[in-house]
Each structure stands twice: as C-alpha cells, then as structure tokens.
mmCIF file of C-alpha atoms and ligand atoms in Angstrom:
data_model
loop_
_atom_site.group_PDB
_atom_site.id
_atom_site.type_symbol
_atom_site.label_atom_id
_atom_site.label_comp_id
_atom_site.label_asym_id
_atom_site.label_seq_id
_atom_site.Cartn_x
_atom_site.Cartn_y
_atom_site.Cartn_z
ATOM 1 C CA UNK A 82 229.482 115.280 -0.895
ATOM 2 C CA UNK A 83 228.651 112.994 -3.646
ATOM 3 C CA UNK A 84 225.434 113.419 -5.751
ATOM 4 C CA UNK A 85 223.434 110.746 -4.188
ATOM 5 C CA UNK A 86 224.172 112.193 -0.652
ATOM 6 C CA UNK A 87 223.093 115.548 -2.466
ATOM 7 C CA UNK A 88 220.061 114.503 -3.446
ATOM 8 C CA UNK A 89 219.298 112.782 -0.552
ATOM 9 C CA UNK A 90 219.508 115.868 1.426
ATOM 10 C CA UNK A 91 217.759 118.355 -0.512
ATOM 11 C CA UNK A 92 214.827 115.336 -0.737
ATOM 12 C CA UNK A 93 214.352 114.796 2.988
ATOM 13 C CA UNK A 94 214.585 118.643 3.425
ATOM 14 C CA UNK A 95 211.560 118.871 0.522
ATOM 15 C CA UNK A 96 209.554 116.123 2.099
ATOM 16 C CA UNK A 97 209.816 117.403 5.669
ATOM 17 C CA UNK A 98 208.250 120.800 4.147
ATOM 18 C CA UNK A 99 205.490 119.661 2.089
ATOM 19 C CA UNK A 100 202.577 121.757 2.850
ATOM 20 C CA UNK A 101 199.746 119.792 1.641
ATOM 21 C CA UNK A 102 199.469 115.832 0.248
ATOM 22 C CA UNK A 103 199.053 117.502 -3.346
ATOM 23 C CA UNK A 104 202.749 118.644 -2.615
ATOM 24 C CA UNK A 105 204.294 115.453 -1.513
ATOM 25 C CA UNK A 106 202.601 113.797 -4.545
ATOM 26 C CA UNK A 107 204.798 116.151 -6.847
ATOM 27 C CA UNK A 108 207.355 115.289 -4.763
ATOM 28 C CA UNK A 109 206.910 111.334 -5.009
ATOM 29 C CA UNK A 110 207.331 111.955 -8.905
ATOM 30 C CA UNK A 111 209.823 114.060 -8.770
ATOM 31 C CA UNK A 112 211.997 111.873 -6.576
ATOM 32 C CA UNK A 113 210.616 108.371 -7.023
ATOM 33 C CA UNK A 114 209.077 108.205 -10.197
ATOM 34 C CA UNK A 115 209.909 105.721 -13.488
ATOM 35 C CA UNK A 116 211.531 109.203 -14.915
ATOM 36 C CA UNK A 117 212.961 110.862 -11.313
ATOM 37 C CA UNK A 118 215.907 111.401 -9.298
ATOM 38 C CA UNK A 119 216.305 108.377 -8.364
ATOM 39 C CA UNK A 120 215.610 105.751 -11.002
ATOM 40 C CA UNK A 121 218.553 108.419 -12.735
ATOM 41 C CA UNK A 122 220.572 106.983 -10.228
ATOM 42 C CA UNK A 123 219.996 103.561 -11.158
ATOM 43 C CA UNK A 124 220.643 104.163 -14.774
ATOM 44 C CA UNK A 125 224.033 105.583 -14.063
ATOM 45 C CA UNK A 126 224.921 101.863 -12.742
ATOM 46 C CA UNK A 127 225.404 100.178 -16.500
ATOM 47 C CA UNK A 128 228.653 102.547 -16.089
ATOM 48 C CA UNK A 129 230.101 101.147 -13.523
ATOM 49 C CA UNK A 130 232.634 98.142 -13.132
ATOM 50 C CA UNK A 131 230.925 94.837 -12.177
ATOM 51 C CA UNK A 132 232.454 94.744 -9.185
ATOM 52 C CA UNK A 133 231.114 98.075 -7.776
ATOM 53 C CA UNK A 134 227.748 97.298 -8.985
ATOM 54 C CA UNK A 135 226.475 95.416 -5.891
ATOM 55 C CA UNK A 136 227.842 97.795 -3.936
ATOM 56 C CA UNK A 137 225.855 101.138 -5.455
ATOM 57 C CA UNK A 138 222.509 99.257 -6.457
ATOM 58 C CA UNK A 139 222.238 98.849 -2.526
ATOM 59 C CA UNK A 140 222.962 102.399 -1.678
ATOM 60 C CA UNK A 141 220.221 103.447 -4.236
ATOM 61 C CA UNK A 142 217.615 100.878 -2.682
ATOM 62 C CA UNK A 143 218.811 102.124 0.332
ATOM 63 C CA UNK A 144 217.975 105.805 -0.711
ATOM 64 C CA UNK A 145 214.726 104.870 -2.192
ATOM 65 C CA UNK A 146 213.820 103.197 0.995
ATOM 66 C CA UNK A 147 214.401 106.249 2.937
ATOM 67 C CA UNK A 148 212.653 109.021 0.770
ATOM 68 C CA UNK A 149 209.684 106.087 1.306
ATOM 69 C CA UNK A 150 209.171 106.360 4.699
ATOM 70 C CA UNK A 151 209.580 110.096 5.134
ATOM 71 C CA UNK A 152 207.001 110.640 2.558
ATOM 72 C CA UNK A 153 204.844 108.368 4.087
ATOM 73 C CA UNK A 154 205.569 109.184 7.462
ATOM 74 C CA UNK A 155 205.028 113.081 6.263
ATOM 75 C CA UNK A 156 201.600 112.028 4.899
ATOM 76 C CA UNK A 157 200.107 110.759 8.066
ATOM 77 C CA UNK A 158 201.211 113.606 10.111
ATOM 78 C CA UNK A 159 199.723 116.590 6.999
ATOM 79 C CA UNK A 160 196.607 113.950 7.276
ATOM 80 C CA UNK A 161 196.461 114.143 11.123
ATOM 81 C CA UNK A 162 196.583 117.378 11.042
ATOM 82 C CA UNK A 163 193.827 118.153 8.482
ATOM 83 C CA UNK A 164 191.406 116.038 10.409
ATOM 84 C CA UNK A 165 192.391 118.178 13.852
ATOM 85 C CA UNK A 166 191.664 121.024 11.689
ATOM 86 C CA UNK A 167 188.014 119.527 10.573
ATOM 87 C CA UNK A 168 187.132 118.390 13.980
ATOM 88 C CA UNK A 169 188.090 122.008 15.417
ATOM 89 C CA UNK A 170 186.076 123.589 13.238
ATOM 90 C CA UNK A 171 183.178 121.217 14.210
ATOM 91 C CA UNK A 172 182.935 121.282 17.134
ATOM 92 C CA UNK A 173 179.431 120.766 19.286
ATOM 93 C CA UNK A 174 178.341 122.465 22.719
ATOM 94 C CA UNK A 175 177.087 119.402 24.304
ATOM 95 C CA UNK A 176 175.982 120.956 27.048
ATOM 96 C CA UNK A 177 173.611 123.482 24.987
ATOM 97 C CA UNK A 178 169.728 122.473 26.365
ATOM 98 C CA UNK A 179 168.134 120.293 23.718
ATOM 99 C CA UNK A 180 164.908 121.481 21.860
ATOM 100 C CA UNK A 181 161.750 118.934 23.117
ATOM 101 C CA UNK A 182 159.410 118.358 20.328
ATOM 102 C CA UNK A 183 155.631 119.270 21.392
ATOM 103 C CA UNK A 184 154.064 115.483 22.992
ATOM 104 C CA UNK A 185 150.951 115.783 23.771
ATOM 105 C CA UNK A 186 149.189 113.485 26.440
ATOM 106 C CA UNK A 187 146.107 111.403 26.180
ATOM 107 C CA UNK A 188 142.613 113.181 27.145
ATOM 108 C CA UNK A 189 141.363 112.908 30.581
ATOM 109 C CA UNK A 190 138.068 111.571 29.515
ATOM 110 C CA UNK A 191 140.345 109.292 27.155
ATOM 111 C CA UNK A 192 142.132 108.241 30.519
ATOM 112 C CA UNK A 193 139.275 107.372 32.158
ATOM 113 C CA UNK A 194 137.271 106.064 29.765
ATOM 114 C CA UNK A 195 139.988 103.516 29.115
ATOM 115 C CA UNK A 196 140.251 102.895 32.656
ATOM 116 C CA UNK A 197 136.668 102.011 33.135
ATOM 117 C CA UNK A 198 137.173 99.711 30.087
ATOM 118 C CA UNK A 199 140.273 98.215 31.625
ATOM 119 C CA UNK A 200 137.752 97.612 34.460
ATOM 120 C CA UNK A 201 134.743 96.104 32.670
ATOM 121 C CA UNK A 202 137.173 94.181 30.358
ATOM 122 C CA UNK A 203 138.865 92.305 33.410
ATOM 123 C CA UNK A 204 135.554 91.097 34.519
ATOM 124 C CA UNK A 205 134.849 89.706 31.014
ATOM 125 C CA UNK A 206 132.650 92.347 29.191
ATOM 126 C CA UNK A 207 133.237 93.146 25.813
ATOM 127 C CA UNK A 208 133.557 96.396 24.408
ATOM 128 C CA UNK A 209 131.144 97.623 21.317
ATOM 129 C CA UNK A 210 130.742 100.917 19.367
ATOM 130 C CA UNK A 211 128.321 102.002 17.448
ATOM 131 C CA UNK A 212 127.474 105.286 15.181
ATOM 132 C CA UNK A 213 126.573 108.913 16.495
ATOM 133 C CA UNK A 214 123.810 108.892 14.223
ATOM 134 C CA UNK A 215 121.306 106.542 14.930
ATOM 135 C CA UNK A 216 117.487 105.372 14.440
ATOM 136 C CA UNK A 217 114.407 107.145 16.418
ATOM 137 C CA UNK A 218 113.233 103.723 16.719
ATOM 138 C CA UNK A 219 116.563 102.550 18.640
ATOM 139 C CA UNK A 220 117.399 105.036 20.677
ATOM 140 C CA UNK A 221 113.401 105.660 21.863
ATOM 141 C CA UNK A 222 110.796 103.273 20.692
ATOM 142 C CA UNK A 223 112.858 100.045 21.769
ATOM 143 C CA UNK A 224 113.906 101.655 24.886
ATOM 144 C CA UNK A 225 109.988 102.065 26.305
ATOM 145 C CA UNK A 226 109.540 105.642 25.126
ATOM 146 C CA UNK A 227 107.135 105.967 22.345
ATOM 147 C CA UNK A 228 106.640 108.932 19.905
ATOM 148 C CA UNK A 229 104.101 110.681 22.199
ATOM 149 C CA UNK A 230 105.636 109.714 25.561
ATOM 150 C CA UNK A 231 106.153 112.323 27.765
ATOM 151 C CA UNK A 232 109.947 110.781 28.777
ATOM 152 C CA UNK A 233 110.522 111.962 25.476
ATOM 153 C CA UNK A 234 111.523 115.446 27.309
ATOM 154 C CA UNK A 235 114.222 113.974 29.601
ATOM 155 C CA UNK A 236 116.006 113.616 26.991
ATOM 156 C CA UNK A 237 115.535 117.088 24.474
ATOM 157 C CA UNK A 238 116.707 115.892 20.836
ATOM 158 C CA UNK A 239 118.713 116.852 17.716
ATOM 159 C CA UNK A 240 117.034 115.585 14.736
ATOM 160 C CA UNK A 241 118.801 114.863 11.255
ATOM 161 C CA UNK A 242 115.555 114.420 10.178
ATOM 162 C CA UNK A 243 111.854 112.437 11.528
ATOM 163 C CA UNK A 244 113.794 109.180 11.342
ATOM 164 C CA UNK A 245 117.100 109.722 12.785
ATOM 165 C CA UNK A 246 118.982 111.648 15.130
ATOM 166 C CA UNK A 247 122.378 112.042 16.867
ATOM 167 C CA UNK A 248 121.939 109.457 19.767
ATOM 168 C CA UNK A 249 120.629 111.376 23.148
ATOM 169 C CA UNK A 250 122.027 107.994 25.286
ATOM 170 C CA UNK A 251 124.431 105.265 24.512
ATOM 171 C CA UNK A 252 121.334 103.118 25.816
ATOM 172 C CA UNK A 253 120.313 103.248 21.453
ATOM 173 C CA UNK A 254 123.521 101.067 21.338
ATOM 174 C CA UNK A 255 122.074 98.446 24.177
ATOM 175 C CA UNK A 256 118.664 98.473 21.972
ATOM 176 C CA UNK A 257 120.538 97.214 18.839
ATOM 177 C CA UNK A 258 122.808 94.951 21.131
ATOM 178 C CA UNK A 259 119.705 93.355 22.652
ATOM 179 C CA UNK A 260 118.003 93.137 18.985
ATOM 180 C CA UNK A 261 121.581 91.504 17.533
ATOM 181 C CA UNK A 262 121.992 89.139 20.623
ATOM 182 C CA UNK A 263 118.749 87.738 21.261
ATOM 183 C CA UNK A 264 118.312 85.154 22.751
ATOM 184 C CA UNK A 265 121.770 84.777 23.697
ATOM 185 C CA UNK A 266 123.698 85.808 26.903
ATOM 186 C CA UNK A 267 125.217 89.558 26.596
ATOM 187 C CA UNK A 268 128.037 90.956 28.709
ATOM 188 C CA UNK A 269 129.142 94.061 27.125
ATOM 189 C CA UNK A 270 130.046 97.838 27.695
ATOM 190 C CA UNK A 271 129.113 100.303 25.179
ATOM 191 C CA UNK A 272 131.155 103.259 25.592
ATOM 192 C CA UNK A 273 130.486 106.690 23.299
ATOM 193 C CA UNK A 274 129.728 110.407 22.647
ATOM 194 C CA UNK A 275 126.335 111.342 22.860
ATOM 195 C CA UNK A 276 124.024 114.418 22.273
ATOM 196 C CA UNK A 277 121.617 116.684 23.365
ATOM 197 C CA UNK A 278 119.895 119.910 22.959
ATOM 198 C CA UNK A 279 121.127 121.931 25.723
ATOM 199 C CA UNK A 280 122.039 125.644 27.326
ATOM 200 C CA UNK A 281 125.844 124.739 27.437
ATOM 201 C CA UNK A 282 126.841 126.079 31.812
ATOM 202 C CA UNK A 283 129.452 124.373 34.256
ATOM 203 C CA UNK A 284 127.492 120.944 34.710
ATOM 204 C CA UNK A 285 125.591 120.852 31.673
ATOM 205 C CA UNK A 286 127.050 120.362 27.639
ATOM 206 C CA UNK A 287 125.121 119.399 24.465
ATOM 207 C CA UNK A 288 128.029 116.950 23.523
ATOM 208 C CA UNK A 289 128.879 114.707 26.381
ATOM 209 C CA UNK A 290 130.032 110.735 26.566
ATOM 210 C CA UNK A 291 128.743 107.743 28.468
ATOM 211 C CA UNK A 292 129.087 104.337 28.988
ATOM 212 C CA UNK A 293 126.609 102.000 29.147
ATOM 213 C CA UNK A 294 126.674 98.091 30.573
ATOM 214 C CA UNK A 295 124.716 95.539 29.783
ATOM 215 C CA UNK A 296 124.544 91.981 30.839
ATOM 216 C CA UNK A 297 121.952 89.752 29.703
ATOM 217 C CA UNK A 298 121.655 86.010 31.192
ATOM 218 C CA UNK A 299 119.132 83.523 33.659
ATOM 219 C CA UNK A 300 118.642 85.450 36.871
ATOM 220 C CA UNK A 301 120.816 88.482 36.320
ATOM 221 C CA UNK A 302 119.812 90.233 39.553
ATOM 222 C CA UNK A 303 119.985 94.047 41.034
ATOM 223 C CA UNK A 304 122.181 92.447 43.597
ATOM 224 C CA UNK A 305 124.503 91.518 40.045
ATOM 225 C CA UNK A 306 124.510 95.020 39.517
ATOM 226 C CA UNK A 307 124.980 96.478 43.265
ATOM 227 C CA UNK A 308 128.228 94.217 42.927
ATOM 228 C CA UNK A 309 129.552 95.065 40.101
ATOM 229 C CA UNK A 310 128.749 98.892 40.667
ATOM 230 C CA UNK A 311 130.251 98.347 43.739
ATOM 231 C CA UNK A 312 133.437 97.443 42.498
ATOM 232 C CA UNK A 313 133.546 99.759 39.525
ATOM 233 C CA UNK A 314 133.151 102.454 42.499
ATOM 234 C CA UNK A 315 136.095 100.840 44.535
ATOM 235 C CA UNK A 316 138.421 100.963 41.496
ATOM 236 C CA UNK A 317 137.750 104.020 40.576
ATOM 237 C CA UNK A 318 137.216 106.367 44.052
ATOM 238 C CA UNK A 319 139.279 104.316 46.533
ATOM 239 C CA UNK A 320 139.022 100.965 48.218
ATOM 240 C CA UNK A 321 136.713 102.402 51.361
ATOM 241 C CA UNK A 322 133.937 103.747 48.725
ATOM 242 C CA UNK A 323 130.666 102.297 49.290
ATOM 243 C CA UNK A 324 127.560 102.785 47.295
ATOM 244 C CA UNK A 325 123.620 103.090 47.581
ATOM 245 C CA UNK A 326 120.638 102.889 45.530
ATOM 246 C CA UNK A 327 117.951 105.315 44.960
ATOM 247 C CA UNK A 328 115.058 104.462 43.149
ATOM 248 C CA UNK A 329 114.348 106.199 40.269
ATOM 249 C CA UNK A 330 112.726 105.847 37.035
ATOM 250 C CA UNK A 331 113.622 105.417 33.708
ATOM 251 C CA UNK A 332 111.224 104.108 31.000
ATOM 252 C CA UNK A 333 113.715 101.234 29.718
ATOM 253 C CA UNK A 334 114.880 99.685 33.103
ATOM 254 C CA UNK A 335 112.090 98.132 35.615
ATOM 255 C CA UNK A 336 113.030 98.643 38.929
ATOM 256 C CA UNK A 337 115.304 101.939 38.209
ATOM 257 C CA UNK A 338 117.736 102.950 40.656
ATOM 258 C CA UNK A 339 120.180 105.861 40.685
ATOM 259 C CA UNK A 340 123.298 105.170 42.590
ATOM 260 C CA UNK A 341 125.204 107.420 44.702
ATOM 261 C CA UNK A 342 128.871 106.394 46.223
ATOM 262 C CA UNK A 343 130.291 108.152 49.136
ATOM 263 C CA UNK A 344 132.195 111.231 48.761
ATOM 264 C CA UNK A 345 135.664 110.428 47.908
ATOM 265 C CA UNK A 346 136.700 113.709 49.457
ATOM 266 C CA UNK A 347 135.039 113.695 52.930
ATOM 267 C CA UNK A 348 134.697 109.799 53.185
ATOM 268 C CA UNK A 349 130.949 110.196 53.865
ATOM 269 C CA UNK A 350 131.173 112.560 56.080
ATOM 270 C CA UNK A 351 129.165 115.561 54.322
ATOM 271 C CA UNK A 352 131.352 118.554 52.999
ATOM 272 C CA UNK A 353 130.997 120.700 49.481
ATOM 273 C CA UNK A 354 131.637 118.446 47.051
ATOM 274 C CA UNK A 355 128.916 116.578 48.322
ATOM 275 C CA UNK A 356 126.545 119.398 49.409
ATOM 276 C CA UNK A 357 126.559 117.691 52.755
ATOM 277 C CA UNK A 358 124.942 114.708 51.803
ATOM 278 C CA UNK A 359 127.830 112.525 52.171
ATOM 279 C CA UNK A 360 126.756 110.653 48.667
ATOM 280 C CA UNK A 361 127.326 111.374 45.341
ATOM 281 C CA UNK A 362 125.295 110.267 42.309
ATOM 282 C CA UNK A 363 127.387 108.814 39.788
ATOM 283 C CA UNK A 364 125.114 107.094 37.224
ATOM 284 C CA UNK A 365 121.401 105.350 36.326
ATOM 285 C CA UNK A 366 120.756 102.007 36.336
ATOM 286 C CA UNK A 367 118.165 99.163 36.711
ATOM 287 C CA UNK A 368 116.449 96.032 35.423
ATOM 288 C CA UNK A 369 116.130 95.567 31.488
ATOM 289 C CA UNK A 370 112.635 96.214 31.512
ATOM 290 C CA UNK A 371 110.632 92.489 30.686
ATOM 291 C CA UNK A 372 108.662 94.591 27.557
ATOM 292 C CA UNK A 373 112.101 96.403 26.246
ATOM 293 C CA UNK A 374 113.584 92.413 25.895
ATOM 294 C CA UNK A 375 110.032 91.018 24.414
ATOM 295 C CA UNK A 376 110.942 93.931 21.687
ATOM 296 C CA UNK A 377 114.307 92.797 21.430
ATOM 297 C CA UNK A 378 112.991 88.598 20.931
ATOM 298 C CA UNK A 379 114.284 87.700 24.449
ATOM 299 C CA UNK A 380 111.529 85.725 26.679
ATOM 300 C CA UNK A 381 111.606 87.866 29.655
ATOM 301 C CA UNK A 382 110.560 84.893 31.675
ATOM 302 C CA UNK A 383 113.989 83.137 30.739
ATOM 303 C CA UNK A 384 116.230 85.866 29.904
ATOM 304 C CA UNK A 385 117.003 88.942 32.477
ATOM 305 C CA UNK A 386 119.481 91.426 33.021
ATOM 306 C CA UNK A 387 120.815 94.844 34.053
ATOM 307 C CA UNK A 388 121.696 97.923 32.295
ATOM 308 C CA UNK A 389 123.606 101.124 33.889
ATOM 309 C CA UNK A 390 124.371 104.335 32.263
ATOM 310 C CA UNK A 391 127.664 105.962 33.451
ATOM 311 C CA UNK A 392 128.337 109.884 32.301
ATOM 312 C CA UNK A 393 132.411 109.909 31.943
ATOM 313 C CA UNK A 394 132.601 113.083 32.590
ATOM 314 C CA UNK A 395 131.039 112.516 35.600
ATOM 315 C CA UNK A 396 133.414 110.428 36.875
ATOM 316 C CA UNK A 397 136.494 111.713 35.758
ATOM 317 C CA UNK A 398 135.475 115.468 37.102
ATOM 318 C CA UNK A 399 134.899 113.340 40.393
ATOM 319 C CA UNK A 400 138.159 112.005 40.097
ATOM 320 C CA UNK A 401 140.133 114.962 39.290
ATOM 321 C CA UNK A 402 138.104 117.381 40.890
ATOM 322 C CA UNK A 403 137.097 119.744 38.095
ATOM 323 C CA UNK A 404 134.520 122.066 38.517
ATOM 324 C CA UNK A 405 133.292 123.090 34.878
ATOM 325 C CA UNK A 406 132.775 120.555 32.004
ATOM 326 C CA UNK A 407 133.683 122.903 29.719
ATOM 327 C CA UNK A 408 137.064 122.185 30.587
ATOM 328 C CA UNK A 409 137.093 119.178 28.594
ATOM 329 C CA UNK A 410 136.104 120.679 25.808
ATOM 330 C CA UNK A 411 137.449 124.440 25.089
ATOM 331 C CA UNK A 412 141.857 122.973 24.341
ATOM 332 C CA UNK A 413 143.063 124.774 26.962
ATOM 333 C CA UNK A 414 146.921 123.402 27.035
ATOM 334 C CA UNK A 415 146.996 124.274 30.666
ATOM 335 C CA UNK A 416 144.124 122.002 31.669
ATOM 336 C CA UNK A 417 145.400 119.077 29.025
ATOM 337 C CA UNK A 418 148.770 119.336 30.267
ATOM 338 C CA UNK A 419 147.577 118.466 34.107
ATOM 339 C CA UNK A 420 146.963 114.627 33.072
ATOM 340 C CA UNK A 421 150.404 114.199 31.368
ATOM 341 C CA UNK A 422 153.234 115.179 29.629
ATOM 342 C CA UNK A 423 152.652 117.858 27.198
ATOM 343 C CA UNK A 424 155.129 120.641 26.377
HETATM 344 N N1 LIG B 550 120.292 106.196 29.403
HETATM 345 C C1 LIG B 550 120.173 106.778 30.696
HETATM 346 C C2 LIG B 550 120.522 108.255 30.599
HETATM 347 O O1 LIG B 550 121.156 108.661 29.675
HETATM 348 C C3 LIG B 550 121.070 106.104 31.697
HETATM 349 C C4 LIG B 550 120.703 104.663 31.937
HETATM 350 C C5 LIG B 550 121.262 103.674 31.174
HETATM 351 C C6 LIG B 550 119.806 104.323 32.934
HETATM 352 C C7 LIG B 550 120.930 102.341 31.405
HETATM 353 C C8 LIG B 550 119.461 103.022 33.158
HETATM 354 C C9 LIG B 550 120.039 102.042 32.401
HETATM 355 O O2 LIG B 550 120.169 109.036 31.470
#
C-alpha cells in the first residue's frame, strides 16, 4: 500500500468517526489544509519525472476530492443529528388543556341600555349625556317643582350643597336639553345614573339608571308617544306585547301617563310576575308641560312634545327575570357571568 492509499484510509476512517463538527474541523486542517497531508502530497510532485506528473497531480485531486465529500457529507449527518437531539429535548404536549385568560362580559344593564339605544338610535334620536352632579334649578325648578313644592318628596334628595345635587332623574338632562335647543326641534334620548336617598331592599336602590326621551316638534302628540312606546315594548318583550296608559301625574309632563305592557311571561293572562294584573308598569311619561317649555324659551302654542322616563333596571330585570336589584350591583361573578362569557 502506497502512502497516498495510506493516508487515504486512515482519513476516511477519521472522518467517518468525528464526534462533533469541532472534530472534523481539526480534521479539515489536518488533512486539507495549506500545511496538511495532502498539500504534502502535492509538494512531493516537483520530484517526479515530467511524464508521471499528470498522472499523480490527478490522483491527489482525486484524493482531495474524496476527503471533501466525506467531511461534508459527515457534517450534515453530526448536524442532523444535533438538531434531532434539540427538538427531542423540546418537545410540547399539544394536547395539554390551554390556560383561558379571565374575559369578562359586558354588564346586563350595559346590554340593555345599549339595546334601547340601538332602538331609539334607529328611529333617529340622538343620544346625550350629561354630569351626575347637576343644578337644583335643572333638575327641579325647570321641571315644575319649585323649592317649596310638595313633589319635592317623590323624589328624596342628596345635596352637595343648597345649589346642587347628584341628579334624582335624568329628566335635569331634558331641562338643559330644552334650555340648549329652544326653539328648535329635539329628538333625543338621555340615558344615565341617577340618585336618591333611599332604604336600599330588592326593588328599591339609592343609585339606579334611566333613560329619558324627548322629542320636541309642531304637534308632537300622546298618540307619538303610545307609538313609539309601543314599539320600544315590542323590541324589547316580544312582538305580541301590547301596552296601556294610566294616567298619572308628574309635575313636568301635562297629561301624565304611566304605561304598563303586558306580561311577557303570562301573555296577559295574570300570573306572579304580574300579581295577576296581566300588565306591567314599565316607565312614566307624558306631555312636556306648556309652562316647563315657556321656561325653556319654546312657545308652547308652536312647539310641543313628549317626554318618558324609562328605569333600566326595570327593564332589563323584566327581561331577564331577576328578582333583587341588588344583583346588579354587589360583583357577584356568578350573576355577571349569566349574560356572557366570563371565566
Ligand atoms: N322623571 C320621572 C321619574 O324619575 C320619569 C318621567 C320622565 C316621567 C319623563 C315623565 C316624563 O320618575
């Protein structure tokens, strides 16, 4: 065996156990290097006679060719076989449950609040807020009730101080409305949280939130508002629901009616939801009174309108059939999660 087939053996032998790429690097200097095995073998050519020259550069190329590939070939596979290793060691349990992160859900008196706005928005009423806090003169004097007026009680108070208080109705809201608009057409809901000084028990709460409407034009009629109430009820209890008027009283509205729609669980017949009745009373409503616009600026002899106070609570305990307000209030997950996703 000469000393190229030598070295050719103990190469291939080398390469084919490199244990790492670090190793076959060595071995790539060792072997095919400027100073290695085989660019020795080259130099031994100025030796030989001209005629064998051809003859032994080829067998060299030849060599260096060969200790190429089966370094390169044993690179791949020590490279394969590292990333097996990696992709062993990480492997993921697909199948493992995921965690959920906490959603929560939107509020039912969110839900129906933008329902009812959905609603009023559809027929062309805009939507307006307003503050919490508002002016004595707002919420009472411009609605009809003056300082010593015995509706004052109907509505018990909590004062910031002699001018101002948190608003007992969103009706303050229609006062400034009215003030802002006259004499213009109005059209709008006013939908908000409101306040009053109360003993807290299933049906009553000191913090509750209403919607009030308010359209202002020529000949705005209760037959206007018997529609519109009409459909509000439809959309909101089923398409059989009818309603009624009751009249009623309320300083600000001239007639005043309080409207009842028929029990969306018996269908009018009478059961408990509706104490037998058949009817359920699901807000206030009326006129504008003529003297609540003359405060305003309107001329009541050109200008009318009608004004309706909804309680959202109210309707969405109607309409979900919960039996203590408190619910809404006290965070209890279990109650939230009943109107959506929450986890
Ligand atoms: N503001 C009245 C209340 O809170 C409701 C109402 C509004 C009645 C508008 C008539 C017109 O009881």
């Amino acid at each position: 065996m000469d000393e190229m087939q030598k070295l050719q053996q103990t190469a291939l032998e080398e390469i084919s156990q490199a244990a790492t790429t670090a190793d076959l690097n060595d071995l790539r200097v060792r072997y095919l290097g400027k100073k290695g095995s085989v660019q020795a073998l080259m130099k031994n050519m100025k030796s030989l006679p001209a005629a064998e020259k051809p003859a032994y550069g080829q067998k060299v190329n030849g060599l260096k060719q060969e200790l190429q590939t089966a370094m390169d070939a044993r690179k791949e596979m020590l490279e394969k076989a590292e990333l097996d290793r990696r992709i062993a060691g990480e492997k993921i349990d697909v199948t493992l449950p995921g965690r959920q992160p906490a959603a929560g859900s939107l509020h039912p008196l969110t839900l129906v609040q933008q329902e009812l706005e959905d609603l009023f928005v559809g027929l062309g009423y805009q939507v307006i807020e307003g503050p919490e806090v508002v002016e004595d003169l707002y919420c009472f004097e411009r609605a009809n009730i003056p300082r010593d007026h015995p509706a004052r009680d109907m509505q018990d108070s909590l004062y910031i101080d002699p001018e101002h208080l948190l608003r007992t109705h969103t009706t303050a809201l229609q006062m400034k409305v009215l003030e802002e608009e006259a004499p213009r057409d109005i059209k709008v809901i006013c939908p908000g949280k409101v306040y009053r000084r109360d003993d807290d028990d299933a049906t009553h709460s000191h913090q509750f939130t209403q919607m009030e409407g308010l359209v202002i034009g020529e000949h705005i009629s209760l037959a206007d508002l018997k529609g519109t109430l009409e459909f509000l009820a439809r959309k909101m209890f089923g398409q059989d629901r009818e309603i009624r008027f009751r009249p009623s009283y309320f300083p600000f509205t001239e007639p005043s009616v309080e409207v009842d729609v028929t029990c969306h669980v018996c269908g009018g017949k009478g059961c408990p939801t509706c104490k037998h009745t058949g009817w359920i009373e699901i807000l206030g409503a009326g006129e504008v009174h003529p003297h609540v616009l003359e405060m305003a600026g309107y001329d009541p002899a050109k200008a009318q309108g009608f004004a309706f106070g909804v309680g959202i609570e109210r309707v969405a305990m109607l309409k979900y059939g919960i039996d203590d307000i408190r619910h809404f209030y006290t965070n209890d997950k279990r109650f939230a999660s009943m109107f959506g996703r929450f986890e």
